[in-house]
Coordinates of C-alpha atoms and ligand atoms in Angstrom, one line a residue:
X228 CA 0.0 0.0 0.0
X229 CA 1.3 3.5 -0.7
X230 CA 0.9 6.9 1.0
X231 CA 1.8 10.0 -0.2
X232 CA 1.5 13.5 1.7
X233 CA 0.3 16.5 -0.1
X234 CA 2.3 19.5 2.2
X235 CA 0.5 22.6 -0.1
X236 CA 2.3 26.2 1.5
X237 CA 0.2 28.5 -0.2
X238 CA 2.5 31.4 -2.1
X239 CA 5.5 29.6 -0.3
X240 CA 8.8 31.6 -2.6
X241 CA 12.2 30.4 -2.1
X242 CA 12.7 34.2 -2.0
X243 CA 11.8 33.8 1.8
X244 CA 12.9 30.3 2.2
X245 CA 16.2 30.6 0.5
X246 CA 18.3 33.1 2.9
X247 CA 16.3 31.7 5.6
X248 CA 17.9 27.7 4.9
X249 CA 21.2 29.8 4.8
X250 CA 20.9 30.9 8.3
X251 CA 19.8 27.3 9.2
X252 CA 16.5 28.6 10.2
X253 CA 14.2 26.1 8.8
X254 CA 15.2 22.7 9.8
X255 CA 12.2 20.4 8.2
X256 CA 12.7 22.3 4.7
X257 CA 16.3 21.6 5.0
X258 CA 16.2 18.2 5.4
X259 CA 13.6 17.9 2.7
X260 CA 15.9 19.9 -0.1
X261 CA 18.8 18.2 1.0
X262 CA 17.7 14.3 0.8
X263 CA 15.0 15.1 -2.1
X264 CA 14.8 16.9 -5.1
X265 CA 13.6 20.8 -5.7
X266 CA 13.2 23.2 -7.9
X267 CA 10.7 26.0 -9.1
X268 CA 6.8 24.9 -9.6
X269 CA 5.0 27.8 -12.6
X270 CA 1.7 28.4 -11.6
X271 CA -1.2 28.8 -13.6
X272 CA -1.7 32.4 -15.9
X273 CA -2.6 33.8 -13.6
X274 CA -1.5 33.1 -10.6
X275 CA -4.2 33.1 -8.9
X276 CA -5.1 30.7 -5.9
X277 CA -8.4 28.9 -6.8
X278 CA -7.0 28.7 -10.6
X279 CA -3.6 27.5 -9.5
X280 CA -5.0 24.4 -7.1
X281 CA -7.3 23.5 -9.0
X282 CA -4.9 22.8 -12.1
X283 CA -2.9 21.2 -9.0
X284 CA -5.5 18.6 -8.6
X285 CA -7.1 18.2 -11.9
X286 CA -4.0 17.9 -14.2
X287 CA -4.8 20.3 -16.6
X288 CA -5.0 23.7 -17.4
X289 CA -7.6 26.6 -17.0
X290 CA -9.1 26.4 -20.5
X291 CA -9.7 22.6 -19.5
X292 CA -11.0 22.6 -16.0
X293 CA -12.8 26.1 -16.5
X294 CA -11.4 28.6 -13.4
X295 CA -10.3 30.5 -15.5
X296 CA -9.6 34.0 -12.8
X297 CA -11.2 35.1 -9.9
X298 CA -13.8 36.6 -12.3
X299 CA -14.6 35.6 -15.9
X300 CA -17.2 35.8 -18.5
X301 CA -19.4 33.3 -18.9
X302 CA -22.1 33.4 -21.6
X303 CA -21.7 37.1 -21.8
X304 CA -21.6 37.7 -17.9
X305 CA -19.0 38.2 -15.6
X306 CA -19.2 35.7 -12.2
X307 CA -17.2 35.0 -9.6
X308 CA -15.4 32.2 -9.8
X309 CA -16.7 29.1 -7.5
X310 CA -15.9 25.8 -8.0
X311 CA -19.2 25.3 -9.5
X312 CA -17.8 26.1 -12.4
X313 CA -14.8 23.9 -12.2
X314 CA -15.7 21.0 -15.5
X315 CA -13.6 18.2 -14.6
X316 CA -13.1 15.8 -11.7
X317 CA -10.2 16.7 -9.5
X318 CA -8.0 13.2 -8.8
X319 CA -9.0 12.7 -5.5
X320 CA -12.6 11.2 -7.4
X321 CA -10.4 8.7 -9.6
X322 CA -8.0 7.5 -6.1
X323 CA -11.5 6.6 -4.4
X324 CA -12.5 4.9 -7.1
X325 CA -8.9 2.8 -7.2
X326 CA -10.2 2.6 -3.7
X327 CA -7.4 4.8 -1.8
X328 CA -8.4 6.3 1.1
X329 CA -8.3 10.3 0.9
X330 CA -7.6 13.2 3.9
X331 CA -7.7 17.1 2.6
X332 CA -7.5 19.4 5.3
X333 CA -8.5 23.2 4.0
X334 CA -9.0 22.5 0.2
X335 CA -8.8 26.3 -1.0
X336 CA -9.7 25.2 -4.1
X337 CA -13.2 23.4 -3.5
X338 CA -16.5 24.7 -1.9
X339 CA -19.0 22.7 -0.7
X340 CA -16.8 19.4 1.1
X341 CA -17.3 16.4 -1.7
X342 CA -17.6 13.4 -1.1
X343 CA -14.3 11.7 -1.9
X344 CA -12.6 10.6 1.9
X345 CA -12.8 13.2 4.4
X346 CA -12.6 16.4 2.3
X347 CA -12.3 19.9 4.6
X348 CA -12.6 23.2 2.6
X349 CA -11.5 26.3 3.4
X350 CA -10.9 29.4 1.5
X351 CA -13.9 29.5 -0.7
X352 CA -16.3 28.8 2.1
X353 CA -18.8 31.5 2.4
X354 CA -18.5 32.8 5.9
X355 CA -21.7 31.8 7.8
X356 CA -21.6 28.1 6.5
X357 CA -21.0 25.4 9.1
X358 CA -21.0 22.7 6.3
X359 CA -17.4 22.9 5.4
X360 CA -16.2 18.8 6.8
X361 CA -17.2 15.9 4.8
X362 CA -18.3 13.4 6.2
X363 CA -20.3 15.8 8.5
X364 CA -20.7 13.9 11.4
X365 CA -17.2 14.1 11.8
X366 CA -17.1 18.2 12.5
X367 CA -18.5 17.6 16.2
X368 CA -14.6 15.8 17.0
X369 CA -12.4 18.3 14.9
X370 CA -14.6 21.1 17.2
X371 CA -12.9 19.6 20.2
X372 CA -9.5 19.2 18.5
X373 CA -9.4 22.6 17.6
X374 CA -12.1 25.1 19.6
X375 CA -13.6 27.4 17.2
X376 CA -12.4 26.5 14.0
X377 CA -13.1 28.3 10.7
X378 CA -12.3 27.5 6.7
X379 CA -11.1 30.6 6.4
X380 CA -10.3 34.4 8.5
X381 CA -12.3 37.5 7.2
X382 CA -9.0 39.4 6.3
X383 CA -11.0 42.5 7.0
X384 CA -12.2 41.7 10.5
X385 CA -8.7 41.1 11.3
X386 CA -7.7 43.3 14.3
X387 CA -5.7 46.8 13.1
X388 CA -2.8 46.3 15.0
X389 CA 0.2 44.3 13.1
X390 CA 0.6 42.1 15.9
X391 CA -2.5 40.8 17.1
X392 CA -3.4 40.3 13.2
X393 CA -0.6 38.2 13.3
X394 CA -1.8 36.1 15.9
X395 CA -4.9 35.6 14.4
X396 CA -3.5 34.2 11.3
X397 CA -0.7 32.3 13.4
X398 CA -3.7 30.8 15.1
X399 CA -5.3 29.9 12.3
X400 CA -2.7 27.7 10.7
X401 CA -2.0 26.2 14.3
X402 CA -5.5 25.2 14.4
X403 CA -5.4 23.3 10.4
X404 CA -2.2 21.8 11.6
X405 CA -3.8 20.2 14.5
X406 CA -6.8 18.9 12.8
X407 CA -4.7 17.7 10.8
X408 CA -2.5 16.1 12.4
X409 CA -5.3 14.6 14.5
X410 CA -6.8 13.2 11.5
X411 CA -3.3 11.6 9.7
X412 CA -2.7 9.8 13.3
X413 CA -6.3 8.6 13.2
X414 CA -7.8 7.4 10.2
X415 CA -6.6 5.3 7.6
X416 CA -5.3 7.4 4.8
X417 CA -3.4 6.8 1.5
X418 CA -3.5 10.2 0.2
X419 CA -3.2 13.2 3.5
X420 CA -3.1 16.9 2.0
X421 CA -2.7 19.5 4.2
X422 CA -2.7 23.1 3.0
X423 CA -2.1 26.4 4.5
X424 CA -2.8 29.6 3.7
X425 CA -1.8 31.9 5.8
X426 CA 1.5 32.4 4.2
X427 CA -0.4 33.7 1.6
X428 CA -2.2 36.2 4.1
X429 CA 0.9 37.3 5.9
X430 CA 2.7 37.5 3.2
X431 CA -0.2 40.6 1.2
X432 CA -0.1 42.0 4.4
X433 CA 3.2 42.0 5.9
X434 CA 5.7 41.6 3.4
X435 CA 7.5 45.1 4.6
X436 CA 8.3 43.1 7.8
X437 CA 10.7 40.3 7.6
X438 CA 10.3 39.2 10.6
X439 CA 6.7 38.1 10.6
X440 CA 7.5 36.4 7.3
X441 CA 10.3 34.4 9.1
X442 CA 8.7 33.5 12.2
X443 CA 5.4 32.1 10.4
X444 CA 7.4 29.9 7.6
X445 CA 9.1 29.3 10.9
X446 CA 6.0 28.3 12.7
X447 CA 5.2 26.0 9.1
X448 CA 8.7 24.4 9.7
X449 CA 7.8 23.1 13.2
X450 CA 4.3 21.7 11.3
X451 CA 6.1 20.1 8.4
X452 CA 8.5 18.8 10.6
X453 CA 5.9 16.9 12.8
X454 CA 4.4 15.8 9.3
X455 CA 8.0 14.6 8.7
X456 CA 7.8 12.2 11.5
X457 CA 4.5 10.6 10.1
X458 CA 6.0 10.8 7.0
X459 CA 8.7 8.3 8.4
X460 CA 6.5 6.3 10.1
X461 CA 4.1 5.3 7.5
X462 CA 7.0 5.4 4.9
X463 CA 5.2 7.9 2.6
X464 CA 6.3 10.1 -0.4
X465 CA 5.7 13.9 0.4
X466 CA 5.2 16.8 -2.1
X467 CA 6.0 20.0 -0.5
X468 CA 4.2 22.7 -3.0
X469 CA 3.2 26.0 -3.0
X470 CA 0.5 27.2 -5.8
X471 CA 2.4 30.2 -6.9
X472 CA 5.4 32.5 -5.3
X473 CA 5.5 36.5 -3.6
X474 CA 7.8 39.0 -5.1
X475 CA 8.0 42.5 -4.1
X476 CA 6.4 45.8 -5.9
X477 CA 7.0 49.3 -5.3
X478 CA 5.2 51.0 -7.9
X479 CA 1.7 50.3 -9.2
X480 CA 0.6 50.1 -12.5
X481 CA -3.4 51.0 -13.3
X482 CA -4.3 49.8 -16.1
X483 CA -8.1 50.9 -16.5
X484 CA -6.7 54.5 -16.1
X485 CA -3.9 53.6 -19.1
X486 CA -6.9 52.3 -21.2
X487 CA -9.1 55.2 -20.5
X488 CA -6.2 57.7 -21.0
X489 CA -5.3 56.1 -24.5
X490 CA -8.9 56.2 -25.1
X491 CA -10.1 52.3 -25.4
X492 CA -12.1 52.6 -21.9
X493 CA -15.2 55.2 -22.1
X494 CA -16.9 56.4 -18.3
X495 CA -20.7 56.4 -18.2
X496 CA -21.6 59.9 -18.5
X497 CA -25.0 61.5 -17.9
X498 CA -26.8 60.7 -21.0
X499 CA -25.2 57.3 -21.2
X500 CA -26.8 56.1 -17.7
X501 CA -30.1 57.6 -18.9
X502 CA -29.7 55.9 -21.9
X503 CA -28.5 52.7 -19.7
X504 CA -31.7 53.0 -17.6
X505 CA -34.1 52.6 -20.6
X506 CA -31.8 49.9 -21.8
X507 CA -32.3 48.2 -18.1
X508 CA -33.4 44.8 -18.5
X509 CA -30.6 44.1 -21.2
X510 CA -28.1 46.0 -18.8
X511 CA -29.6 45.1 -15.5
X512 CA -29.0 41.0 -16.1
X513 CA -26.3 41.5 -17.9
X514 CA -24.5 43.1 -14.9
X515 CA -26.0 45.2 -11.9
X516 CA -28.0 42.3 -11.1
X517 CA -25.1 39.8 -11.4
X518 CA -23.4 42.0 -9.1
X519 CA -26.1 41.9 -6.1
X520 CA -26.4 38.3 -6.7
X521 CA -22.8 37.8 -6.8
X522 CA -22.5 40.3 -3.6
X523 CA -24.9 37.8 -1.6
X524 CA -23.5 34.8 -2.8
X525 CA -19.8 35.4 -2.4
X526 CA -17.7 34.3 0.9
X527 CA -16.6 38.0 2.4
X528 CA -12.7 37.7 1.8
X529 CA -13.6 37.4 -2.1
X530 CA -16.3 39.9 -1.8
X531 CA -14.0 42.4 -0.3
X532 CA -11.3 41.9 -2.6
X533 CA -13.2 42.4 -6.0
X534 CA -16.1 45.4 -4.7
X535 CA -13.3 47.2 -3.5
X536 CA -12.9 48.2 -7.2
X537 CA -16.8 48.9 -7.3
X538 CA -16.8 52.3 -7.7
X539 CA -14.7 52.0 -10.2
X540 CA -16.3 49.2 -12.2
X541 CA -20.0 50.9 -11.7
X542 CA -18.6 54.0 -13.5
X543 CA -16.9 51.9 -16.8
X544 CA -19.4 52.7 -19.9
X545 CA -18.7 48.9 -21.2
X546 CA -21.1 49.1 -24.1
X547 CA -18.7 52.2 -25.4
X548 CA -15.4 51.0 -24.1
X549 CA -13.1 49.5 -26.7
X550 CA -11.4 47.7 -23.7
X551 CA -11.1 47.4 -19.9
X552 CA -10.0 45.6 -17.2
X553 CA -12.1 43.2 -14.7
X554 CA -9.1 41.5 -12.8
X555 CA -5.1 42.8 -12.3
X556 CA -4.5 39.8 -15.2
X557 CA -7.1 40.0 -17.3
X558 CA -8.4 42.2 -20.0
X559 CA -11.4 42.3 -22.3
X560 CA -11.9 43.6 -26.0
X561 CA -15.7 45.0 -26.8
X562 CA -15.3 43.5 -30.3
X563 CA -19.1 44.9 -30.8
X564 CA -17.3 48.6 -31.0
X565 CA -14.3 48.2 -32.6
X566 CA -12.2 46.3 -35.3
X567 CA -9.7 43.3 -34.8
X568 CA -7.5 44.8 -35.4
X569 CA -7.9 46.5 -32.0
X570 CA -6.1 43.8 -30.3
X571 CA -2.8 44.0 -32.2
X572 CA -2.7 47.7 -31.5
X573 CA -3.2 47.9 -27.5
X574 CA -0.6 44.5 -27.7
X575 CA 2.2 46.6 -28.7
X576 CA 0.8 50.0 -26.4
X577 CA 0.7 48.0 -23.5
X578 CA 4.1 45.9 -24.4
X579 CA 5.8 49.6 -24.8
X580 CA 4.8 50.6 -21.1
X581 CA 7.3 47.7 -20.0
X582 CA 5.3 47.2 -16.8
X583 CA 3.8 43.5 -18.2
X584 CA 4.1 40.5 -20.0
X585 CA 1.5 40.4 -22.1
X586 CA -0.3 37.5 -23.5
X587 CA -3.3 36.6 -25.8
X588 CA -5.3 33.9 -24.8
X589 CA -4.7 31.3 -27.7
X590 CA -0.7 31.6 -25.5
X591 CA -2.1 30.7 -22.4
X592 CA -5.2 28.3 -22.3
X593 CA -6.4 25.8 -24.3
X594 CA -9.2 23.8 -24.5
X595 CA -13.1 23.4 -24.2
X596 CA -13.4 26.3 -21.7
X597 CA -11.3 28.9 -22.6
X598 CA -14.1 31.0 -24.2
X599 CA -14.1 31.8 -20.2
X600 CA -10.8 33.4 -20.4
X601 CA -9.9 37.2 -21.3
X602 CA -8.5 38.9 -24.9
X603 CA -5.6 39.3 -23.4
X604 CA -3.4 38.5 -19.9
X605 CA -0.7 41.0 -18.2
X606 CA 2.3 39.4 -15.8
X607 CA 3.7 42.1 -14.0
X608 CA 7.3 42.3 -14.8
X609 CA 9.7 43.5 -12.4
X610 CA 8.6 45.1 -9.6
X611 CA 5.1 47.1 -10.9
X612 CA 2.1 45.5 -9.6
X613 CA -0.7 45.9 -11.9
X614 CA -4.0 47.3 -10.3
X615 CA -7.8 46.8 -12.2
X616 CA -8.9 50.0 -9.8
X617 CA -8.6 53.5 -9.5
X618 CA -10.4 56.5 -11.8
X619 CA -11.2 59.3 -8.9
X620 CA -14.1 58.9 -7.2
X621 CA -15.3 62.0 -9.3
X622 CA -15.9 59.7 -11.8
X623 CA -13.0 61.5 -14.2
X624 CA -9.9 59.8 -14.8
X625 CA -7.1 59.7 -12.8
X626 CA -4.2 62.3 -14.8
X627 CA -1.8 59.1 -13.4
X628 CA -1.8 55.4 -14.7
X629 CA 1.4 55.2 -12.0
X630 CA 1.6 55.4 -8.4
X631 CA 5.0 55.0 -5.8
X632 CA 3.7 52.3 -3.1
X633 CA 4.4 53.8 0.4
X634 CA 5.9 50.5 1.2
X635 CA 7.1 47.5 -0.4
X636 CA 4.3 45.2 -1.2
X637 CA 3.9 41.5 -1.2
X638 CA 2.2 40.3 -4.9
X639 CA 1.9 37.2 -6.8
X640 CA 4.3 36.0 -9.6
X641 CA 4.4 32.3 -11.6
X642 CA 7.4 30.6 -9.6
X643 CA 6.0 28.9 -6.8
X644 CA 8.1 26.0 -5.2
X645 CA 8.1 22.7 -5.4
X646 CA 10.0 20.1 -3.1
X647 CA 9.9 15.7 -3.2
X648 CA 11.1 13.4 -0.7
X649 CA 10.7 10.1 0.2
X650 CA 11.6 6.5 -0.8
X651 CA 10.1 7.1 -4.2
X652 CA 12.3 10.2 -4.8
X653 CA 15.4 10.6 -5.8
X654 CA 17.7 12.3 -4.2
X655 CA 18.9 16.0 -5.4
X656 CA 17.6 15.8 -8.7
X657 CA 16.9 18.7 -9.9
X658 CA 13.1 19.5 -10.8
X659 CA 13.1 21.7 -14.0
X660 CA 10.4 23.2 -16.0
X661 CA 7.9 21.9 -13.7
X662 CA 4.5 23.3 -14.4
X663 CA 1.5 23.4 -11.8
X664 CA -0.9 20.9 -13.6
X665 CA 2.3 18.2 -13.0
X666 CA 1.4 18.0 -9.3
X667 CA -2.0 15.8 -10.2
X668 CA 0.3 12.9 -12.2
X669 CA 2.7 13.3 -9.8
X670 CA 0.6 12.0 -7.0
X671 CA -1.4 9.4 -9.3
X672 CA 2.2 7.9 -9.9
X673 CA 3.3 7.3 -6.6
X674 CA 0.0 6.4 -5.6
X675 CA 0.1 3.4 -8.3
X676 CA -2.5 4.7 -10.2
X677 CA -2.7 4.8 -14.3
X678 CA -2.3 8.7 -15.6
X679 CA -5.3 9.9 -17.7
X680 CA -4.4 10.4 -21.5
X681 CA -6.6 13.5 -21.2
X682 CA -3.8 15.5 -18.9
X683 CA -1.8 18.2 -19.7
X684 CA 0.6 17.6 -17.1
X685 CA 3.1 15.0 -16.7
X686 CA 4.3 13.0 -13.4
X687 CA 7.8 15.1 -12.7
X688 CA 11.1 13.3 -13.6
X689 CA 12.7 13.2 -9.6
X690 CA 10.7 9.7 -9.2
X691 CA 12.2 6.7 -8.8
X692 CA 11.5 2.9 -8.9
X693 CA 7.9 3.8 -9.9
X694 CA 6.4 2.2 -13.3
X695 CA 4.5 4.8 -14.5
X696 CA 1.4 3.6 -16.7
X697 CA -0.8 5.7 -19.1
X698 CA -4.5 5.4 -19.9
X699 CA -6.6 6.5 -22.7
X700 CA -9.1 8.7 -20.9
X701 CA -11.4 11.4 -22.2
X702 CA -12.0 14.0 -19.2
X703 CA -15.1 13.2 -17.0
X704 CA -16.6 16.5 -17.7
X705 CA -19.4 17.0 -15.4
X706 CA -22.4 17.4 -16.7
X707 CA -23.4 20.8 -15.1
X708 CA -22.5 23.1 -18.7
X709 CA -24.9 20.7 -20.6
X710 CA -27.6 20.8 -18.3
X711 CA -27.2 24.7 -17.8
X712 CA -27.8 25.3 -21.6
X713 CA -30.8 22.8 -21.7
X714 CA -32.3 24.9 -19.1
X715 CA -31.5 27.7 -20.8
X716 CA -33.2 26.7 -23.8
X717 CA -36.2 25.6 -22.2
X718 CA -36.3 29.2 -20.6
Ligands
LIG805 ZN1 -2.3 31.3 -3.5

């Protein structure tokens, strides 16, 4: 029988982890490099959490499983992304069906708990909801393991004071670690994923101070190290991953203001939201509506995070704009106003500003979903972080598509990290060119288990004594898109 541990850090960077091996500060990801193999993990375009772990646990890419950002147009409307939409089955359905038992502690990727082993979610579980364990009977003994446990913080009910947010957070991951832990010691388990994400938190909000950065991954050492021991114990493979990795920005980069300045983006002036208003039902579903619904629907931490931009998105005229911005990636083309040869054009503009990477989608997904997916995709490139808000709250452009942060700030870029050990692995190999949708064949192969023909990743090349077996599979594509357009044409 096999076991294999899933250790997800989410936006774990060896920019943090690197000087902090040096000093001999982190013991358990010492050990790890030094008797497995390593190397950089690319996330998904972009790097965004839900996107990233789910391409993580499905095998393939965006255009394939569907998330494509943390918004993205779906027939003509913009939703936020929940893993309702996600297409595919994740592996964990395809290891209970090879009969492996499966434990995933704080799924970030996954909302509500499925029914493949015990299954906890975390990030994408709306605030109030108490149905976040699968099986449920089993959330009465995680309660006493760890008092007052929740998926996920409301990072804007955190306390002001750096400190005692930190705690907080700390606290958190304490409390997924024990449950954890509890659960790995107690039930039978082939497959045990743990993830954390309050690396992820500490890292938005504190990256200006190292030494909350170095005493949580230190705090994560202590974890991984205790996960080291069962590791041992039950002679399992681990994969130590992170979804994405943190660099630093200084200046910001908006890119709505740059496509209203250079014209493409149009503000709703006073005739145009009369004119709107008559238009309403056309204009009401196709957005205002989707906003309230969305606004009542969505779990606070996501809510917060997109209706910042609000006022900003309530002011963009988007049946004149030639272009604009719904998420820091992504970027849509109104092809109803303008030619198509519009896309060349604000290609090169925006590639002249230096600031981004930029992308169309045919370069970045692929597959039966990526109609989801934007015109085009921005990377920040060095250290400009690129920002779908501002316009003055006047409603008139900002003169300034630039701004000086006050403080160095902590954003997402592709290179995440990825680590292997175990009696599977070889020792310091070198991963190269892994890419996030590797993770899911990685774990099938050293679980025993056959590797869908239908992936696009591939089990990484650091395994060892492992017979890797492929099998002609078409995706099980749930049937929710079909059923959606029946009802739709019954409607
Ligand atoms: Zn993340």
């Amino acid at each position: 029988m096999t076991h294999v541990i899933l250790f997800g850090i989410d936006g774990a960077t060896y920019r943090i982890l690197g000087p902090l091996i040096e000093d001999g500060a982190l013991p358990g990801f010492q050990e790890l490099m030094q008797d497995g193999s390593y190397g950089i993990l690319e996330s998904t375009i972009p790097p965004y959490s839900v996107t990233a772990w789910t391409s993580a646990f499905t095998g393939v890419n965006p255009g394939k499983h569907g998330l494509i950002d943390s918004i993205m147009k779906i027939n003509d409307k913009f939703i936020v992304t929940t893993s309702k939409y996600r297409e595919v089955e994740t592996i964990w359905y395809e290891l209970k069906r090879k009969k492996k038992q499966t434990i995933i502690v704080n799924d970030p990727s996954c909302y509500p708990p499925e029914p493949i082993g015990i299954h906890i979610t975390g990030f994408l579980t709306p605030k109030t909801s108490e149905n976040y364990v699968y099986p449920p009977e089993l959330k009465k003994e995680l309660d006493k393991v760890a008092k007052q446990y929740v998926p996920e913080l409301d990072k804007y009910a955190l306390p002001t004071d750096l400190n005692s947010k930190y705690e907080q957070l700390s606290d958190q991951s304490r409390k997924v670690h024990k449950v954890s832990k509890h659960l790995a010691n107690n039930y039978p388990w082939n497959i045990f994923a743990v993830i954390f994400t309050t690396t992820d938190r500490i890292q938005h909000i504190m990256w200006h101070k190292p030494e909350y950065l170095k005493k949580h991954y230190q705090e994560i050492d202590s974890y991984l190290r205790e996960i080291l021991n069962i590791a041992s114990r039950e002679e399992a493979d681990i994969i130590l991953m992170s979804d994405h990795g943190f660099k630093s920005a200084s200046k910001m980069f908006f890119i709505n203001s740059f496509l209203h300045k250079h014209n493409y983006l149009k503000l709703k002036t006073r005739e145009s939201k009369i004119a709107m208003k008559r238009n309403l039902p056309k204009y009401v579903l196709k957005y205002k509506t989707l906003v309230r619904v969305v606004k009542y629907l969505t779990p606070k931490v996501i809510k917060n995070k997109i209706f910042q931009r609000d006022n900003l998105i309530d002011k963009i005229d988007f049946e004149k704009s030639l272009a604009y911005a719904i998420t820091h990636y992504s970027l849509y083309i109104n092809y109803n106003t303008c030619e198509s040869t519009i896309l060349t054009k604000l290609i090169k503009e925006l590639s002249e500003t230096n600031v981004c990477r930029v992308l169309t989608r045919d370069e970045v997904v692929w597959g039966p979903f990526s109609n989801r997916a934007p015109d085009i995709y921005l990377i920040p490139k060095g250290n400009t972080a690129i920002n779908a808000g501002q316009i003055d709250a006047k409603g008139s452009s900002s003169s300034d598509d630039f701004a000086i942060l006050p403080h160095e700030r902590g954003i997402h870029e592709l290179d995440g990290i990825v680590i292997l050990w175990g009696p599977r692995v070889k020792k310091g190999n070198k991963v190269i060119r892994a890419k996030i949708w590797d993770i899911a064949p990685t774990l099938l192969a050293l679980s025993n288990c056959a590797i869908p023909s239908y992936f696009d990743g591939k089990p990484l090349q650091s395994l060892k004594n492992i017979h890797i077996q492929l099998i002609k599979k078409s995706p099980r594509f749930f049937l929710k898109e079909k059923i959606r357009k029946i009802k739709k044409k019954k409607l």
